[in-house]
CSV table of C-alpha atoms and ligand atoms in Angstrom, one decimal:
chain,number,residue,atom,x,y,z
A,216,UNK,CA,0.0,0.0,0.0
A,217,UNK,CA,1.2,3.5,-0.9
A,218,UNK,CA,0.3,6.1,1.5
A,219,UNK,CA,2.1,9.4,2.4
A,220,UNK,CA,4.5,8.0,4.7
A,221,UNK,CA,6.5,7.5,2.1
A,222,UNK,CA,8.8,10.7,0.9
A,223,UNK,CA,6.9,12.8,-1.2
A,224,UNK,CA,8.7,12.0,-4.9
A,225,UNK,CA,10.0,15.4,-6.3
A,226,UNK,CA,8.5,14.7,-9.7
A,227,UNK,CA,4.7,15.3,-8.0
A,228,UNK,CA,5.7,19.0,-6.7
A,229,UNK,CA,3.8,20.8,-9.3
A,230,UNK,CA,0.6,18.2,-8.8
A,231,UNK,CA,0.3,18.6,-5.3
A,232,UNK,CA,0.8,22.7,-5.8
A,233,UNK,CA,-2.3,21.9,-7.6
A,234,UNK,CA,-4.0,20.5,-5.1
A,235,UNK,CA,-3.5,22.3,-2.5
A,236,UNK,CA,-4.0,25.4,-4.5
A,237,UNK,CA,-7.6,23.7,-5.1
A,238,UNK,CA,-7.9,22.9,-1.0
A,239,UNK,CA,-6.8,26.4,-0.4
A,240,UNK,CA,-9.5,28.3,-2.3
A,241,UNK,CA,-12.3,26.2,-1.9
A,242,UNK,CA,-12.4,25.0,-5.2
A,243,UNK,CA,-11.7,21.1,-4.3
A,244,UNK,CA,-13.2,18.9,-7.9
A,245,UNK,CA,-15.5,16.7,-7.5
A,246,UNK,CA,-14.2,13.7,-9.0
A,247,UNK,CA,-10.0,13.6,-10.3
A,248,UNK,CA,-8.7,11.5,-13.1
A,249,UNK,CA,-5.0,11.0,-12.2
A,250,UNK,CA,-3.3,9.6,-15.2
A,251,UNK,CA,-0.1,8.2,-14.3
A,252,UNK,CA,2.8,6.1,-16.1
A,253,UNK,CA,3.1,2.5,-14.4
A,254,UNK,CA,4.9,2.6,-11.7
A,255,UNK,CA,5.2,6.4,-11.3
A,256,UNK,CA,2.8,7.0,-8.4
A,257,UNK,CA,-0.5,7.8,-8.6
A,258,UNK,CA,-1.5,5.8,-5.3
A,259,UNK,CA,0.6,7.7,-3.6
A,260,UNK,CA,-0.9,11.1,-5.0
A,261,UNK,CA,-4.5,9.7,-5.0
A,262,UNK,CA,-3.5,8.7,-1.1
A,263,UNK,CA,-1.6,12.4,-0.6
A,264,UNK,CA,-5.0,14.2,-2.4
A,265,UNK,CA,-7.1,12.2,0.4
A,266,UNK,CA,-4.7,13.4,3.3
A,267,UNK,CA,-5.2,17.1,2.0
A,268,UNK,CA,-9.5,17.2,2.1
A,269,UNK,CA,-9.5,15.3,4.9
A,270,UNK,CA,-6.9,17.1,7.2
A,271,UNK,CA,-8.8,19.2,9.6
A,272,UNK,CA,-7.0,22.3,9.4
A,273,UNK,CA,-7.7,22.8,5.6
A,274,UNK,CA,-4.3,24.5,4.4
A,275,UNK,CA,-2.3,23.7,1.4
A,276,UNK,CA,-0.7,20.3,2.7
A,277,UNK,CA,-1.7,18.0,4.8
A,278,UNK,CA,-0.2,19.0,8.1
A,279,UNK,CA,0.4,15.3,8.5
A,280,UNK,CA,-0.4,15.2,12.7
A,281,UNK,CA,-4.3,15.8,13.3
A,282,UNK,CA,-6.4,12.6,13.4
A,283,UNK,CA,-7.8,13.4,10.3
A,284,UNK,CA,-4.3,13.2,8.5
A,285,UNK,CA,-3.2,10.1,10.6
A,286,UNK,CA,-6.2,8.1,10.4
A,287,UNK,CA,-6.2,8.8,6.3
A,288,UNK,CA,-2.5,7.6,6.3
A,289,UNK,CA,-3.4,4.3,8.3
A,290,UNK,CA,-5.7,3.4,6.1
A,291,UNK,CA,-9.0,3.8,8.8
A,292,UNK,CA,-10.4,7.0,8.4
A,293,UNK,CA,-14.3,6.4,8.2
A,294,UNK,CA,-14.5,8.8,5.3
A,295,UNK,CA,-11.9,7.6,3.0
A,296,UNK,CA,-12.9,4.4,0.9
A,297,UNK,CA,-10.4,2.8,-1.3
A,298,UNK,CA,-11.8,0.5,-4.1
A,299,UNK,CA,-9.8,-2.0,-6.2
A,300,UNK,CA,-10.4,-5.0,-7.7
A,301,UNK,CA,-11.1,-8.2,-5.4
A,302,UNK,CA,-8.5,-10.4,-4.9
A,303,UNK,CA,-9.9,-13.4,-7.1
A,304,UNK,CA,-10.7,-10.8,-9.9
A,305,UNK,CA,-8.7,-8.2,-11.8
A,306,UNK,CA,-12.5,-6.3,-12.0
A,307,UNK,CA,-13.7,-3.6,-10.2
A,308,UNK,CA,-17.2,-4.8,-10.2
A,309,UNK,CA,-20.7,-3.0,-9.6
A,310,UNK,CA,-21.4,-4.1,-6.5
A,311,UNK,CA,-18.2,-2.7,-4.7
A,312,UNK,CA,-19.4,0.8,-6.6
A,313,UNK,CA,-22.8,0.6,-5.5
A,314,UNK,CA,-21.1,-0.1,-2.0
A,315,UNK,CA,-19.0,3.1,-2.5
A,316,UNK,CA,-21.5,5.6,-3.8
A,317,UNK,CA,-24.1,4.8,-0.7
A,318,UNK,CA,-21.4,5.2,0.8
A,319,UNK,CA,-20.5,8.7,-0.3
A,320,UNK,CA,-24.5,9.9,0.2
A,321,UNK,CA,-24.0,9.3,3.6
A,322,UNK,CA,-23.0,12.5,5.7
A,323,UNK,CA,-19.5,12.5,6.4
A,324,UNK,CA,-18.4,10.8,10.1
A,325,UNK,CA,-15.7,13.9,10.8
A,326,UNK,CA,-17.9,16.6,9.4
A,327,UNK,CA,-15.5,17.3,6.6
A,328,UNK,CA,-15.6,16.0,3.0
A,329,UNK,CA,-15.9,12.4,2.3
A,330,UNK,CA,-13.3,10.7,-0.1
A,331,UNK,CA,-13.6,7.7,-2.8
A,332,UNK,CA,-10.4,6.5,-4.6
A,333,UNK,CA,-10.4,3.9,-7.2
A,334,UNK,CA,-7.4,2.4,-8.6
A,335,UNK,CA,-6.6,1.0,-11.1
A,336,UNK,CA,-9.8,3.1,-12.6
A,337,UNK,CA,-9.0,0.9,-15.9
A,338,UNK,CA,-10.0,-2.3,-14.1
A,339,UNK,CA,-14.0,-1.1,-13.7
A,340,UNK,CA,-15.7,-3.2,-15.7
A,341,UNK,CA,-18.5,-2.2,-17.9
A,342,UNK,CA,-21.4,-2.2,-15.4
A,343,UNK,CA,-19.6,-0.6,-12.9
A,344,UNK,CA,-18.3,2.2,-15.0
A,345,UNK,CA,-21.8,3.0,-15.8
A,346,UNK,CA,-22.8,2.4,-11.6
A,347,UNK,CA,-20.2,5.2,-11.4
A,348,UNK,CA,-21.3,7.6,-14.0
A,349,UNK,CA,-24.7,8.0,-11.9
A,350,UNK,CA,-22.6,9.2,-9.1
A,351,UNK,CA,-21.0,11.2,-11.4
A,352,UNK,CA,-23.7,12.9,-12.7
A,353,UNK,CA,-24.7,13.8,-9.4
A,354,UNK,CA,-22.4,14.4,-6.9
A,355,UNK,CA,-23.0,14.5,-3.1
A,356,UNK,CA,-21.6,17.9,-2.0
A,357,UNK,CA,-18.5,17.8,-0.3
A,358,UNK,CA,-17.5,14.6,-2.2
A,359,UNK,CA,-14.1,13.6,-4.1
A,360,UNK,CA,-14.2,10.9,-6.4
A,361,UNK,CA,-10.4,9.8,-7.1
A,362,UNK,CA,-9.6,7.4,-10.5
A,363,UNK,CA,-6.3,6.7,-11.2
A,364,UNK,CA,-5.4,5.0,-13.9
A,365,UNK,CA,-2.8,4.0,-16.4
A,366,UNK,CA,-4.6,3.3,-19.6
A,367,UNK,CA,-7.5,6.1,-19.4
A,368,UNK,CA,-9.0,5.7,-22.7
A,369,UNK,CA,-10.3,2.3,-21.5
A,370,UNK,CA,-12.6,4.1,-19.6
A,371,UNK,CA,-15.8,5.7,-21.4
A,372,UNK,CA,-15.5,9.3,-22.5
A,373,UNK,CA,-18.6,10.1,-20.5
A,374,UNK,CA,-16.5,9.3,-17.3
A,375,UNK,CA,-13.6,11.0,-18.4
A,376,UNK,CA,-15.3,14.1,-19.3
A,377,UNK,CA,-16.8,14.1,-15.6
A,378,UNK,CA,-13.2,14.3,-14.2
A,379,UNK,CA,-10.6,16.9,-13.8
A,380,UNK,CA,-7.1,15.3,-14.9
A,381,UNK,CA,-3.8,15.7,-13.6
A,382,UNK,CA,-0.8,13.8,-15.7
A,383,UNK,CA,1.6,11.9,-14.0
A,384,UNK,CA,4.5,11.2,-15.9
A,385,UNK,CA,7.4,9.0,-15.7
A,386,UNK,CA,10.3,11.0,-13.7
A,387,UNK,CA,13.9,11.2,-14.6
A,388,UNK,CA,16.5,8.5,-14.1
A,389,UNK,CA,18.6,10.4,-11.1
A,390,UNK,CA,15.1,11.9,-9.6
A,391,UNK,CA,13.9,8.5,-9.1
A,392,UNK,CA,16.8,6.8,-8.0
A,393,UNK,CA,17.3,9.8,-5.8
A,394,UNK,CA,14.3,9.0,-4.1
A,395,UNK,CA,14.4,5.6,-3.9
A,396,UNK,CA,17.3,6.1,-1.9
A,397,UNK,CA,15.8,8.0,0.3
A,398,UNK,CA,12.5,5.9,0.6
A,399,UNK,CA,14.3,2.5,1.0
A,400,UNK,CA,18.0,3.0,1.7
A,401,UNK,CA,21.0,3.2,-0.6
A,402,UNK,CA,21.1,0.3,-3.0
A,403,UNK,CA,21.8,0.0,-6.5
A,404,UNK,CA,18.3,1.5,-7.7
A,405,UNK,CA,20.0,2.2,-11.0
A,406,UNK,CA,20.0,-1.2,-12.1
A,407,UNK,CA,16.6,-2.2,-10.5
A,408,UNK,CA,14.9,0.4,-12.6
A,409,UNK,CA,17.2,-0.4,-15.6
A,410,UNK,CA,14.8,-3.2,-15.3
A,411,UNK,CA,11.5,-2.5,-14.4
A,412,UNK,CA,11.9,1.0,-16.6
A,413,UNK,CA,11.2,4.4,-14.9
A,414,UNK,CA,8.7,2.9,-12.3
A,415,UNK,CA,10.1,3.9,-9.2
A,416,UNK,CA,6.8,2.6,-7.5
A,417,UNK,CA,7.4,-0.9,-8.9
A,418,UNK,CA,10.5,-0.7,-7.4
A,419,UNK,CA,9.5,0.3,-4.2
A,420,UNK,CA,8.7,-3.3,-2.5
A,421,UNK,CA,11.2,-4.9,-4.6
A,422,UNK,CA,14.7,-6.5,-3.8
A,423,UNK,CA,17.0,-4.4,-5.9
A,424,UNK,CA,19.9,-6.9,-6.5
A,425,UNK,CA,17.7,-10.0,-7.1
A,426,UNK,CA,15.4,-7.3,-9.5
A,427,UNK,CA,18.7,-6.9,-11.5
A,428,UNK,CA,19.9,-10.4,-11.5
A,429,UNK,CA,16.7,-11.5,-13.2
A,430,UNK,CA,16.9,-8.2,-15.9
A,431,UNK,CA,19.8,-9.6,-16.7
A,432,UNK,CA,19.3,-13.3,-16.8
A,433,UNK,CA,16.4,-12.4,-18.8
A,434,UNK,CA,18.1,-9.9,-21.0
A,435,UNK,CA,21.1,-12.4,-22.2
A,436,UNK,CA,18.6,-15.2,-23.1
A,437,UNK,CA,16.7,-12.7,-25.4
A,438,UNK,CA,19.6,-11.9,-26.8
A,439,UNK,CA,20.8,-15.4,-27.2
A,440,UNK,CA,17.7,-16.2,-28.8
A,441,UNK,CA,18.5,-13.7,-31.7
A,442,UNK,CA,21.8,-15.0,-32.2
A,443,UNK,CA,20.6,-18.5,-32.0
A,444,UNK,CA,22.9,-19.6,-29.0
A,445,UNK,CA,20.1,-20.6,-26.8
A,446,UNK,CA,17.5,-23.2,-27.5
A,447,UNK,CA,14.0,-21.8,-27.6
A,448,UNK,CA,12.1,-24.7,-25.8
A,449,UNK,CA,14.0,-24.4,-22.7
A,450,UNK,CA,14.4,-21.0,-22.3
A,451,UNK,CA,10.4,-20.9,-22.3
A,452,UNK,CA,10.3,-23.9,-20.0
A,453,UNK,CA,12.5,-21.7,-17.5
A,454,UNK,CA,10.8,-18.6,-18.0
A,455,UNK,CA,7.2,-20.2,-17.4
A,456,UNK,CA,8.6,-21.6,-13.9
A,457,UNK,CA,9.8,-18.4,-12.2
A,458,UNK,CA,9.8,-15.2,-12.4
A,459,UNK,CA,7.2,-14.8,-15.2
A,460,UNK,CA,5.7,-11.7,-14.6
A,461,UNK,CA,8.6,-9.7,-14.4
A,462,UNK,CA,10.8,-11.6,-17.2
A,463,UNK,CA,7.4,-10.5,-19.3
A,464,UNK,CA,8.0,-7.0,-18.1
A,465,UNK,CA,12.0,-7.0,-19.1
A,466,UNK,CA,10.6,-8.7,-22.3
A,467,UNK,CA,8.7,-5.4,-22.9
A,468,UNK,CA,11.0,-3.2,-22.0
A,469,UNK,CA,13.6,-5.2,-24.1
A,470,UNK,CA,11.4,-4.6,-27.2
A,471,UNK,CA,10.5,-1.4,-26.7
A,472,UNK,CA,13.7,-0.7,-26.9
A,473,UNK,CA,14.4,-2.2,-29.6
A,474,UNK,CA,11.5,-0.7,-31.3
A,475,UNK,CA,13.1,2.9,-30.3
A,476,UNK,CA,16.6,1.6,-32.2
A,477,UNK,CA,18.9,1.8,-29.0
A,478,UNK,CA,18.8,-1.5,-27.4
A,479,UNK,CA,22.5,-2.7,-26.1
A,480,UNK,CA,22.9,-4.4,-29.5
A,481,UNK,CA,22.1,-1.1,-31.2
A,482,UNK,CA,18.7,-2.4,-32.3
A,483,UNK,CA,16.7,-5.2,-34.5
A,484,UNK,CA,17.0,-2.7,-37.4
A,485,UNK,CA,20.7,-2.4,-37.5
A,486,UNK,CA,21.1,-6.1,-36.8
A,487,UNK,CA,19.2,-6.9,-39.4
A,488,UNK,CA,20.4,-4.8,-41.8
A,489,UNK,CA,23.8,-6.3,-41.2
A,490,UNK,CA,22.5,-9.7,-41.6
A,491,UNK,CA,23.6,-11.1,-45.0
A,492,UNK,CA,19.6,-12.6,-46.1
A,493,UNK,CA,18.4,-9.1,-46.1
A,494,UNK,CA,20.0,-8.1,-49.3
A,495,UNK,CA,16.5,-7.8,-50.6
A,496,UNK,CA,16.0,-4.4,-47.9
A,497,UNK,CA,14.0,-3.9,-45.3
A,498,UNK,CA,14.8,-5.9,-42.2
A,499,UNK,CA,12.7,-9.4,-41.6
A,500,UNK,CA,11.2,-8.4,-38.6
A,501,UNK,CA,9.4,-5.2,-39.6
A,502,UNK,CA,8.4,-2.6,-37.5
A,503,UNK,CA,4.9,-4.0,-37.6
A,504,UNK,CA,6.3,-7.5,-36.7
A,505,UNK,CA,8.4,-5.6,-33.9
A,506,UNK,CA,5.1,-4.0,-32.6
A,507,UNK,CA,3.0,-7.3,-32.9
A,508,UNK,CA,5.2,-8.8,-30.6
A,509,UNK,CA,4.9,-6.0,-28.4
A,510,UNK,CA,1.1,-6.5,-27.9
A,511,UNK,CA,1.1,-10.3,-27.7
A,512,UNK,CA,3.8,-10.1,-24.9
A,513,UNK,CA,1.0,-7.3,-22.9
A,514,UNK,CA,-1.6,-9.8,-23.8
A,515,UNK,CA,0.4,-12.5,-21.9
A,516,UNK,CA,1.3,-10.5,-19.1
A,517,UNK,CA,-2.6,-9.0,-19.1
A,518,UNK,CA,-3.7,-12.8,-18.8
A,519,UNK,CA,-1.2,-14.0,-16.3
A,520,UNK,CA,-3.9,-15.3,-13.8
A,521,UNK,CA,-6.0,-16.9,-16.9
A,522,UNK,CA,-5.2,-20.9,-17.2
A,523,UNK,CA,-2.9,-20.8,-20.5
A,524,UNK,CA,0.2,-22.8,-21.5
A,525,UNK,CA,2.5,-20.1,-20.9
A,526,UNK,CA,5.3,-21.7,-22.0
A,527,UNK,CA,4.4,-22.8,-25.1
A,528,UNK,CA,3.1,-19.1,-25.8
A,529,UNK,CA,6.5,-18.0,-24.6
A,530,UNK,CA,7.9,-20.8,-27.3
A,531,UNK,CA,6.2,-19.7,-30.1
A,532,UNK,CA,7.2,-16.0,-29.4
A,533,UNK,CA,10.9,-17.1,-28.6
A,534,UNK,CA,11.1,-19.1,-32.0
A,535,UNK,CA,9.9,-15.8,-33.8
A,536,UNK,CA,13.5,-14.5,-33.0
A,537,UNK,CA,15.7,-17.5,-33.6
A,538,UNK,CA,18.0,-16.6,-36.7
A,539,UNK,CA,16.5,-19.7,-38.6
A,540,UNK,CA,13.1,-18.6,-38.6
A,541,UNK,CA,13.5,-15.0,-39.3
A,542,UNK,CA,16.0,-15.7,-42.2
A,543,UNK,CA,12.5,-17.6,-43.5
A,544,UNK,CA,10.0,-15.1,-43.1
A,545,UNK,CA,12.7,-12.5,-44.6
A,546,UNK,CA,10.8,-12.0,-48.0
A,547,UNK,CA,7.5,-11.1,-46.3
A,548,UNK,CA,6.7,-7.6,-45.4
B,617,ZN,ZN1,-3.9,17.2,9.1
């Protein structure tokens, strides 16, 4: 759980100005859209927002001391509701937003504003979106609705035009290490985000050295694969027994960087303009090939809790880059 206890990462600074501006003058939305990078914090600002309307002596932060501010931060003030999806489910369903809004009619139990923050707003499904409109539409007074989400345009355009939006973005390398630093002790946070990519947050309950052994692990048998040193079946055998998740995650990251040209082994596109079958142009695996892969390694990590053969997903993928099979689909655009 990500609550204000946590140092405030530097990279929020002109959000929370926001904010507390808002808190300041009265002028508190009714429902907030915070759009945030994976991994970049938007709990923690949803959690920080909460702090600010419920703190009882209403100034631009939340003073961090009254019982407002420290029951918000331990997760029991009667006023604050957090809603994400069950554990069984990756859903926010309607009957958890049915719970909320009735909820949020009720008169507040500290006389103050009562708080609602859903996370990841991407997970409600489509029944509970619309639940949520109606609350929406009309809003108890002194009522905050918080969504935060990664992927907003999953969510309808009627919600979204219902709800200011504040951007978070991914922060800066030395920024996030900088804070990790301070939020968890000095370890080689470099690395750890060198793998997860700039998702501090991710990061946050991880163990940095074992995060980087796997990036790497993971990183050499990708690029073993292209260069045909590895064999295909076992690398997805060992992939589909430990560490999934996040070797999916380094996967994406690994093509994404690939995509942008300035992966380690400068790239697909110079490699494969290098490679001797491609005297015919354009390299094999095509930018629309590149980006294919792309999605169907989301879709695996997306279904991770569905009952699928991962590894023979993972082999089909994995024999997409051996030399052998590339060199075949060369011709094709
Ligand atoms: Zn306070």
């Amino acid at each position: 759980m990500t609550t204000p206890t946590i140092p405030a990462p530097p990279w929020l600074s002109a959000e929370m100005a926001a904010l507390g501006g808002a808190r300041e003058s009265g002028r508190v939305p009714h429902a907030l859209l915070i759009h945030e990078a994976p991994g970049a914090g938007g709990d923690w600002l949803a959690a920080w927002a909460a702090q600010l309307v419920l703190c009882t002596k209403g100034g631009a932060t939340p003073c961090g001391e009254c019982p407002g501010c420290r029951r918000a931060a331990a997760l029991q003030h009667p006023d604050l509701a957090w809603v994400r999806p069950l554990e069984e489910s990756r859903q926010i369903r309607i009957e958890q937003v049915r719970e909320l809004s009735a909820d949020l009619a009720l008169t507040s139990h500290a006389g103050g504003y009562k708080v609602g923050i859903l996370t990841p707003a991407d997970a409600l499904n489509r029944f509970a979106a619309n639940a949520l409109l109606k609350t929406l539409e009309e809003p108890a007074p002194r009522t905050v609705l918080i969504l935060v989400a990664t992927q907003p345009s999953r969510l309808p355009p009627t919600i979204l035009s219902r709800c200011q939006r504040l951007r978070v973005r991914a922060p800066e390398r030395a920024a996030a290490v900088a804070w990790l630093n301070a939020a968890r002790g000095k370890a080689d946070w470099d690395a750890a985000l060198e793998v997860l990519g700039e998702a501090p947050f991710l990061a946050l309950n991880a163990d940095p050295s074992q995060l980087a052994d796997i990036g790497a692990d993971t990183r050499s048998t990708l690029d073993a694969l292209l260069t045909g040193t590895t064999d295909p079946v076992g690398a997805a055998e060992r992939w589909a027994r430990s560490d999934l998740p996040l070797r999916l995650l380094c996967f994406e990251i690994w093509l994404t960087e690939h995509i942008r040209g300035g992966g380690p082994t400068g790239g697909f596109l110079t490699e494969m303009r290098a490679a001797p079958y491609l005297s015919g142009g354009g390299p094999f695996l095509n930018i629309r090939e590149q980006f294919g892969m792309l999605d169907e390694v989301r879709d695996l990590r997306a279904t991770l809790d569905a009952p699928l053969n991962r590894g023979l997903a993972l082999e089909a993928l994995f024999r997409r880059l051996a030399p052998a099979s590339r060199a075949r689909s060369g011709g094709r655009g």
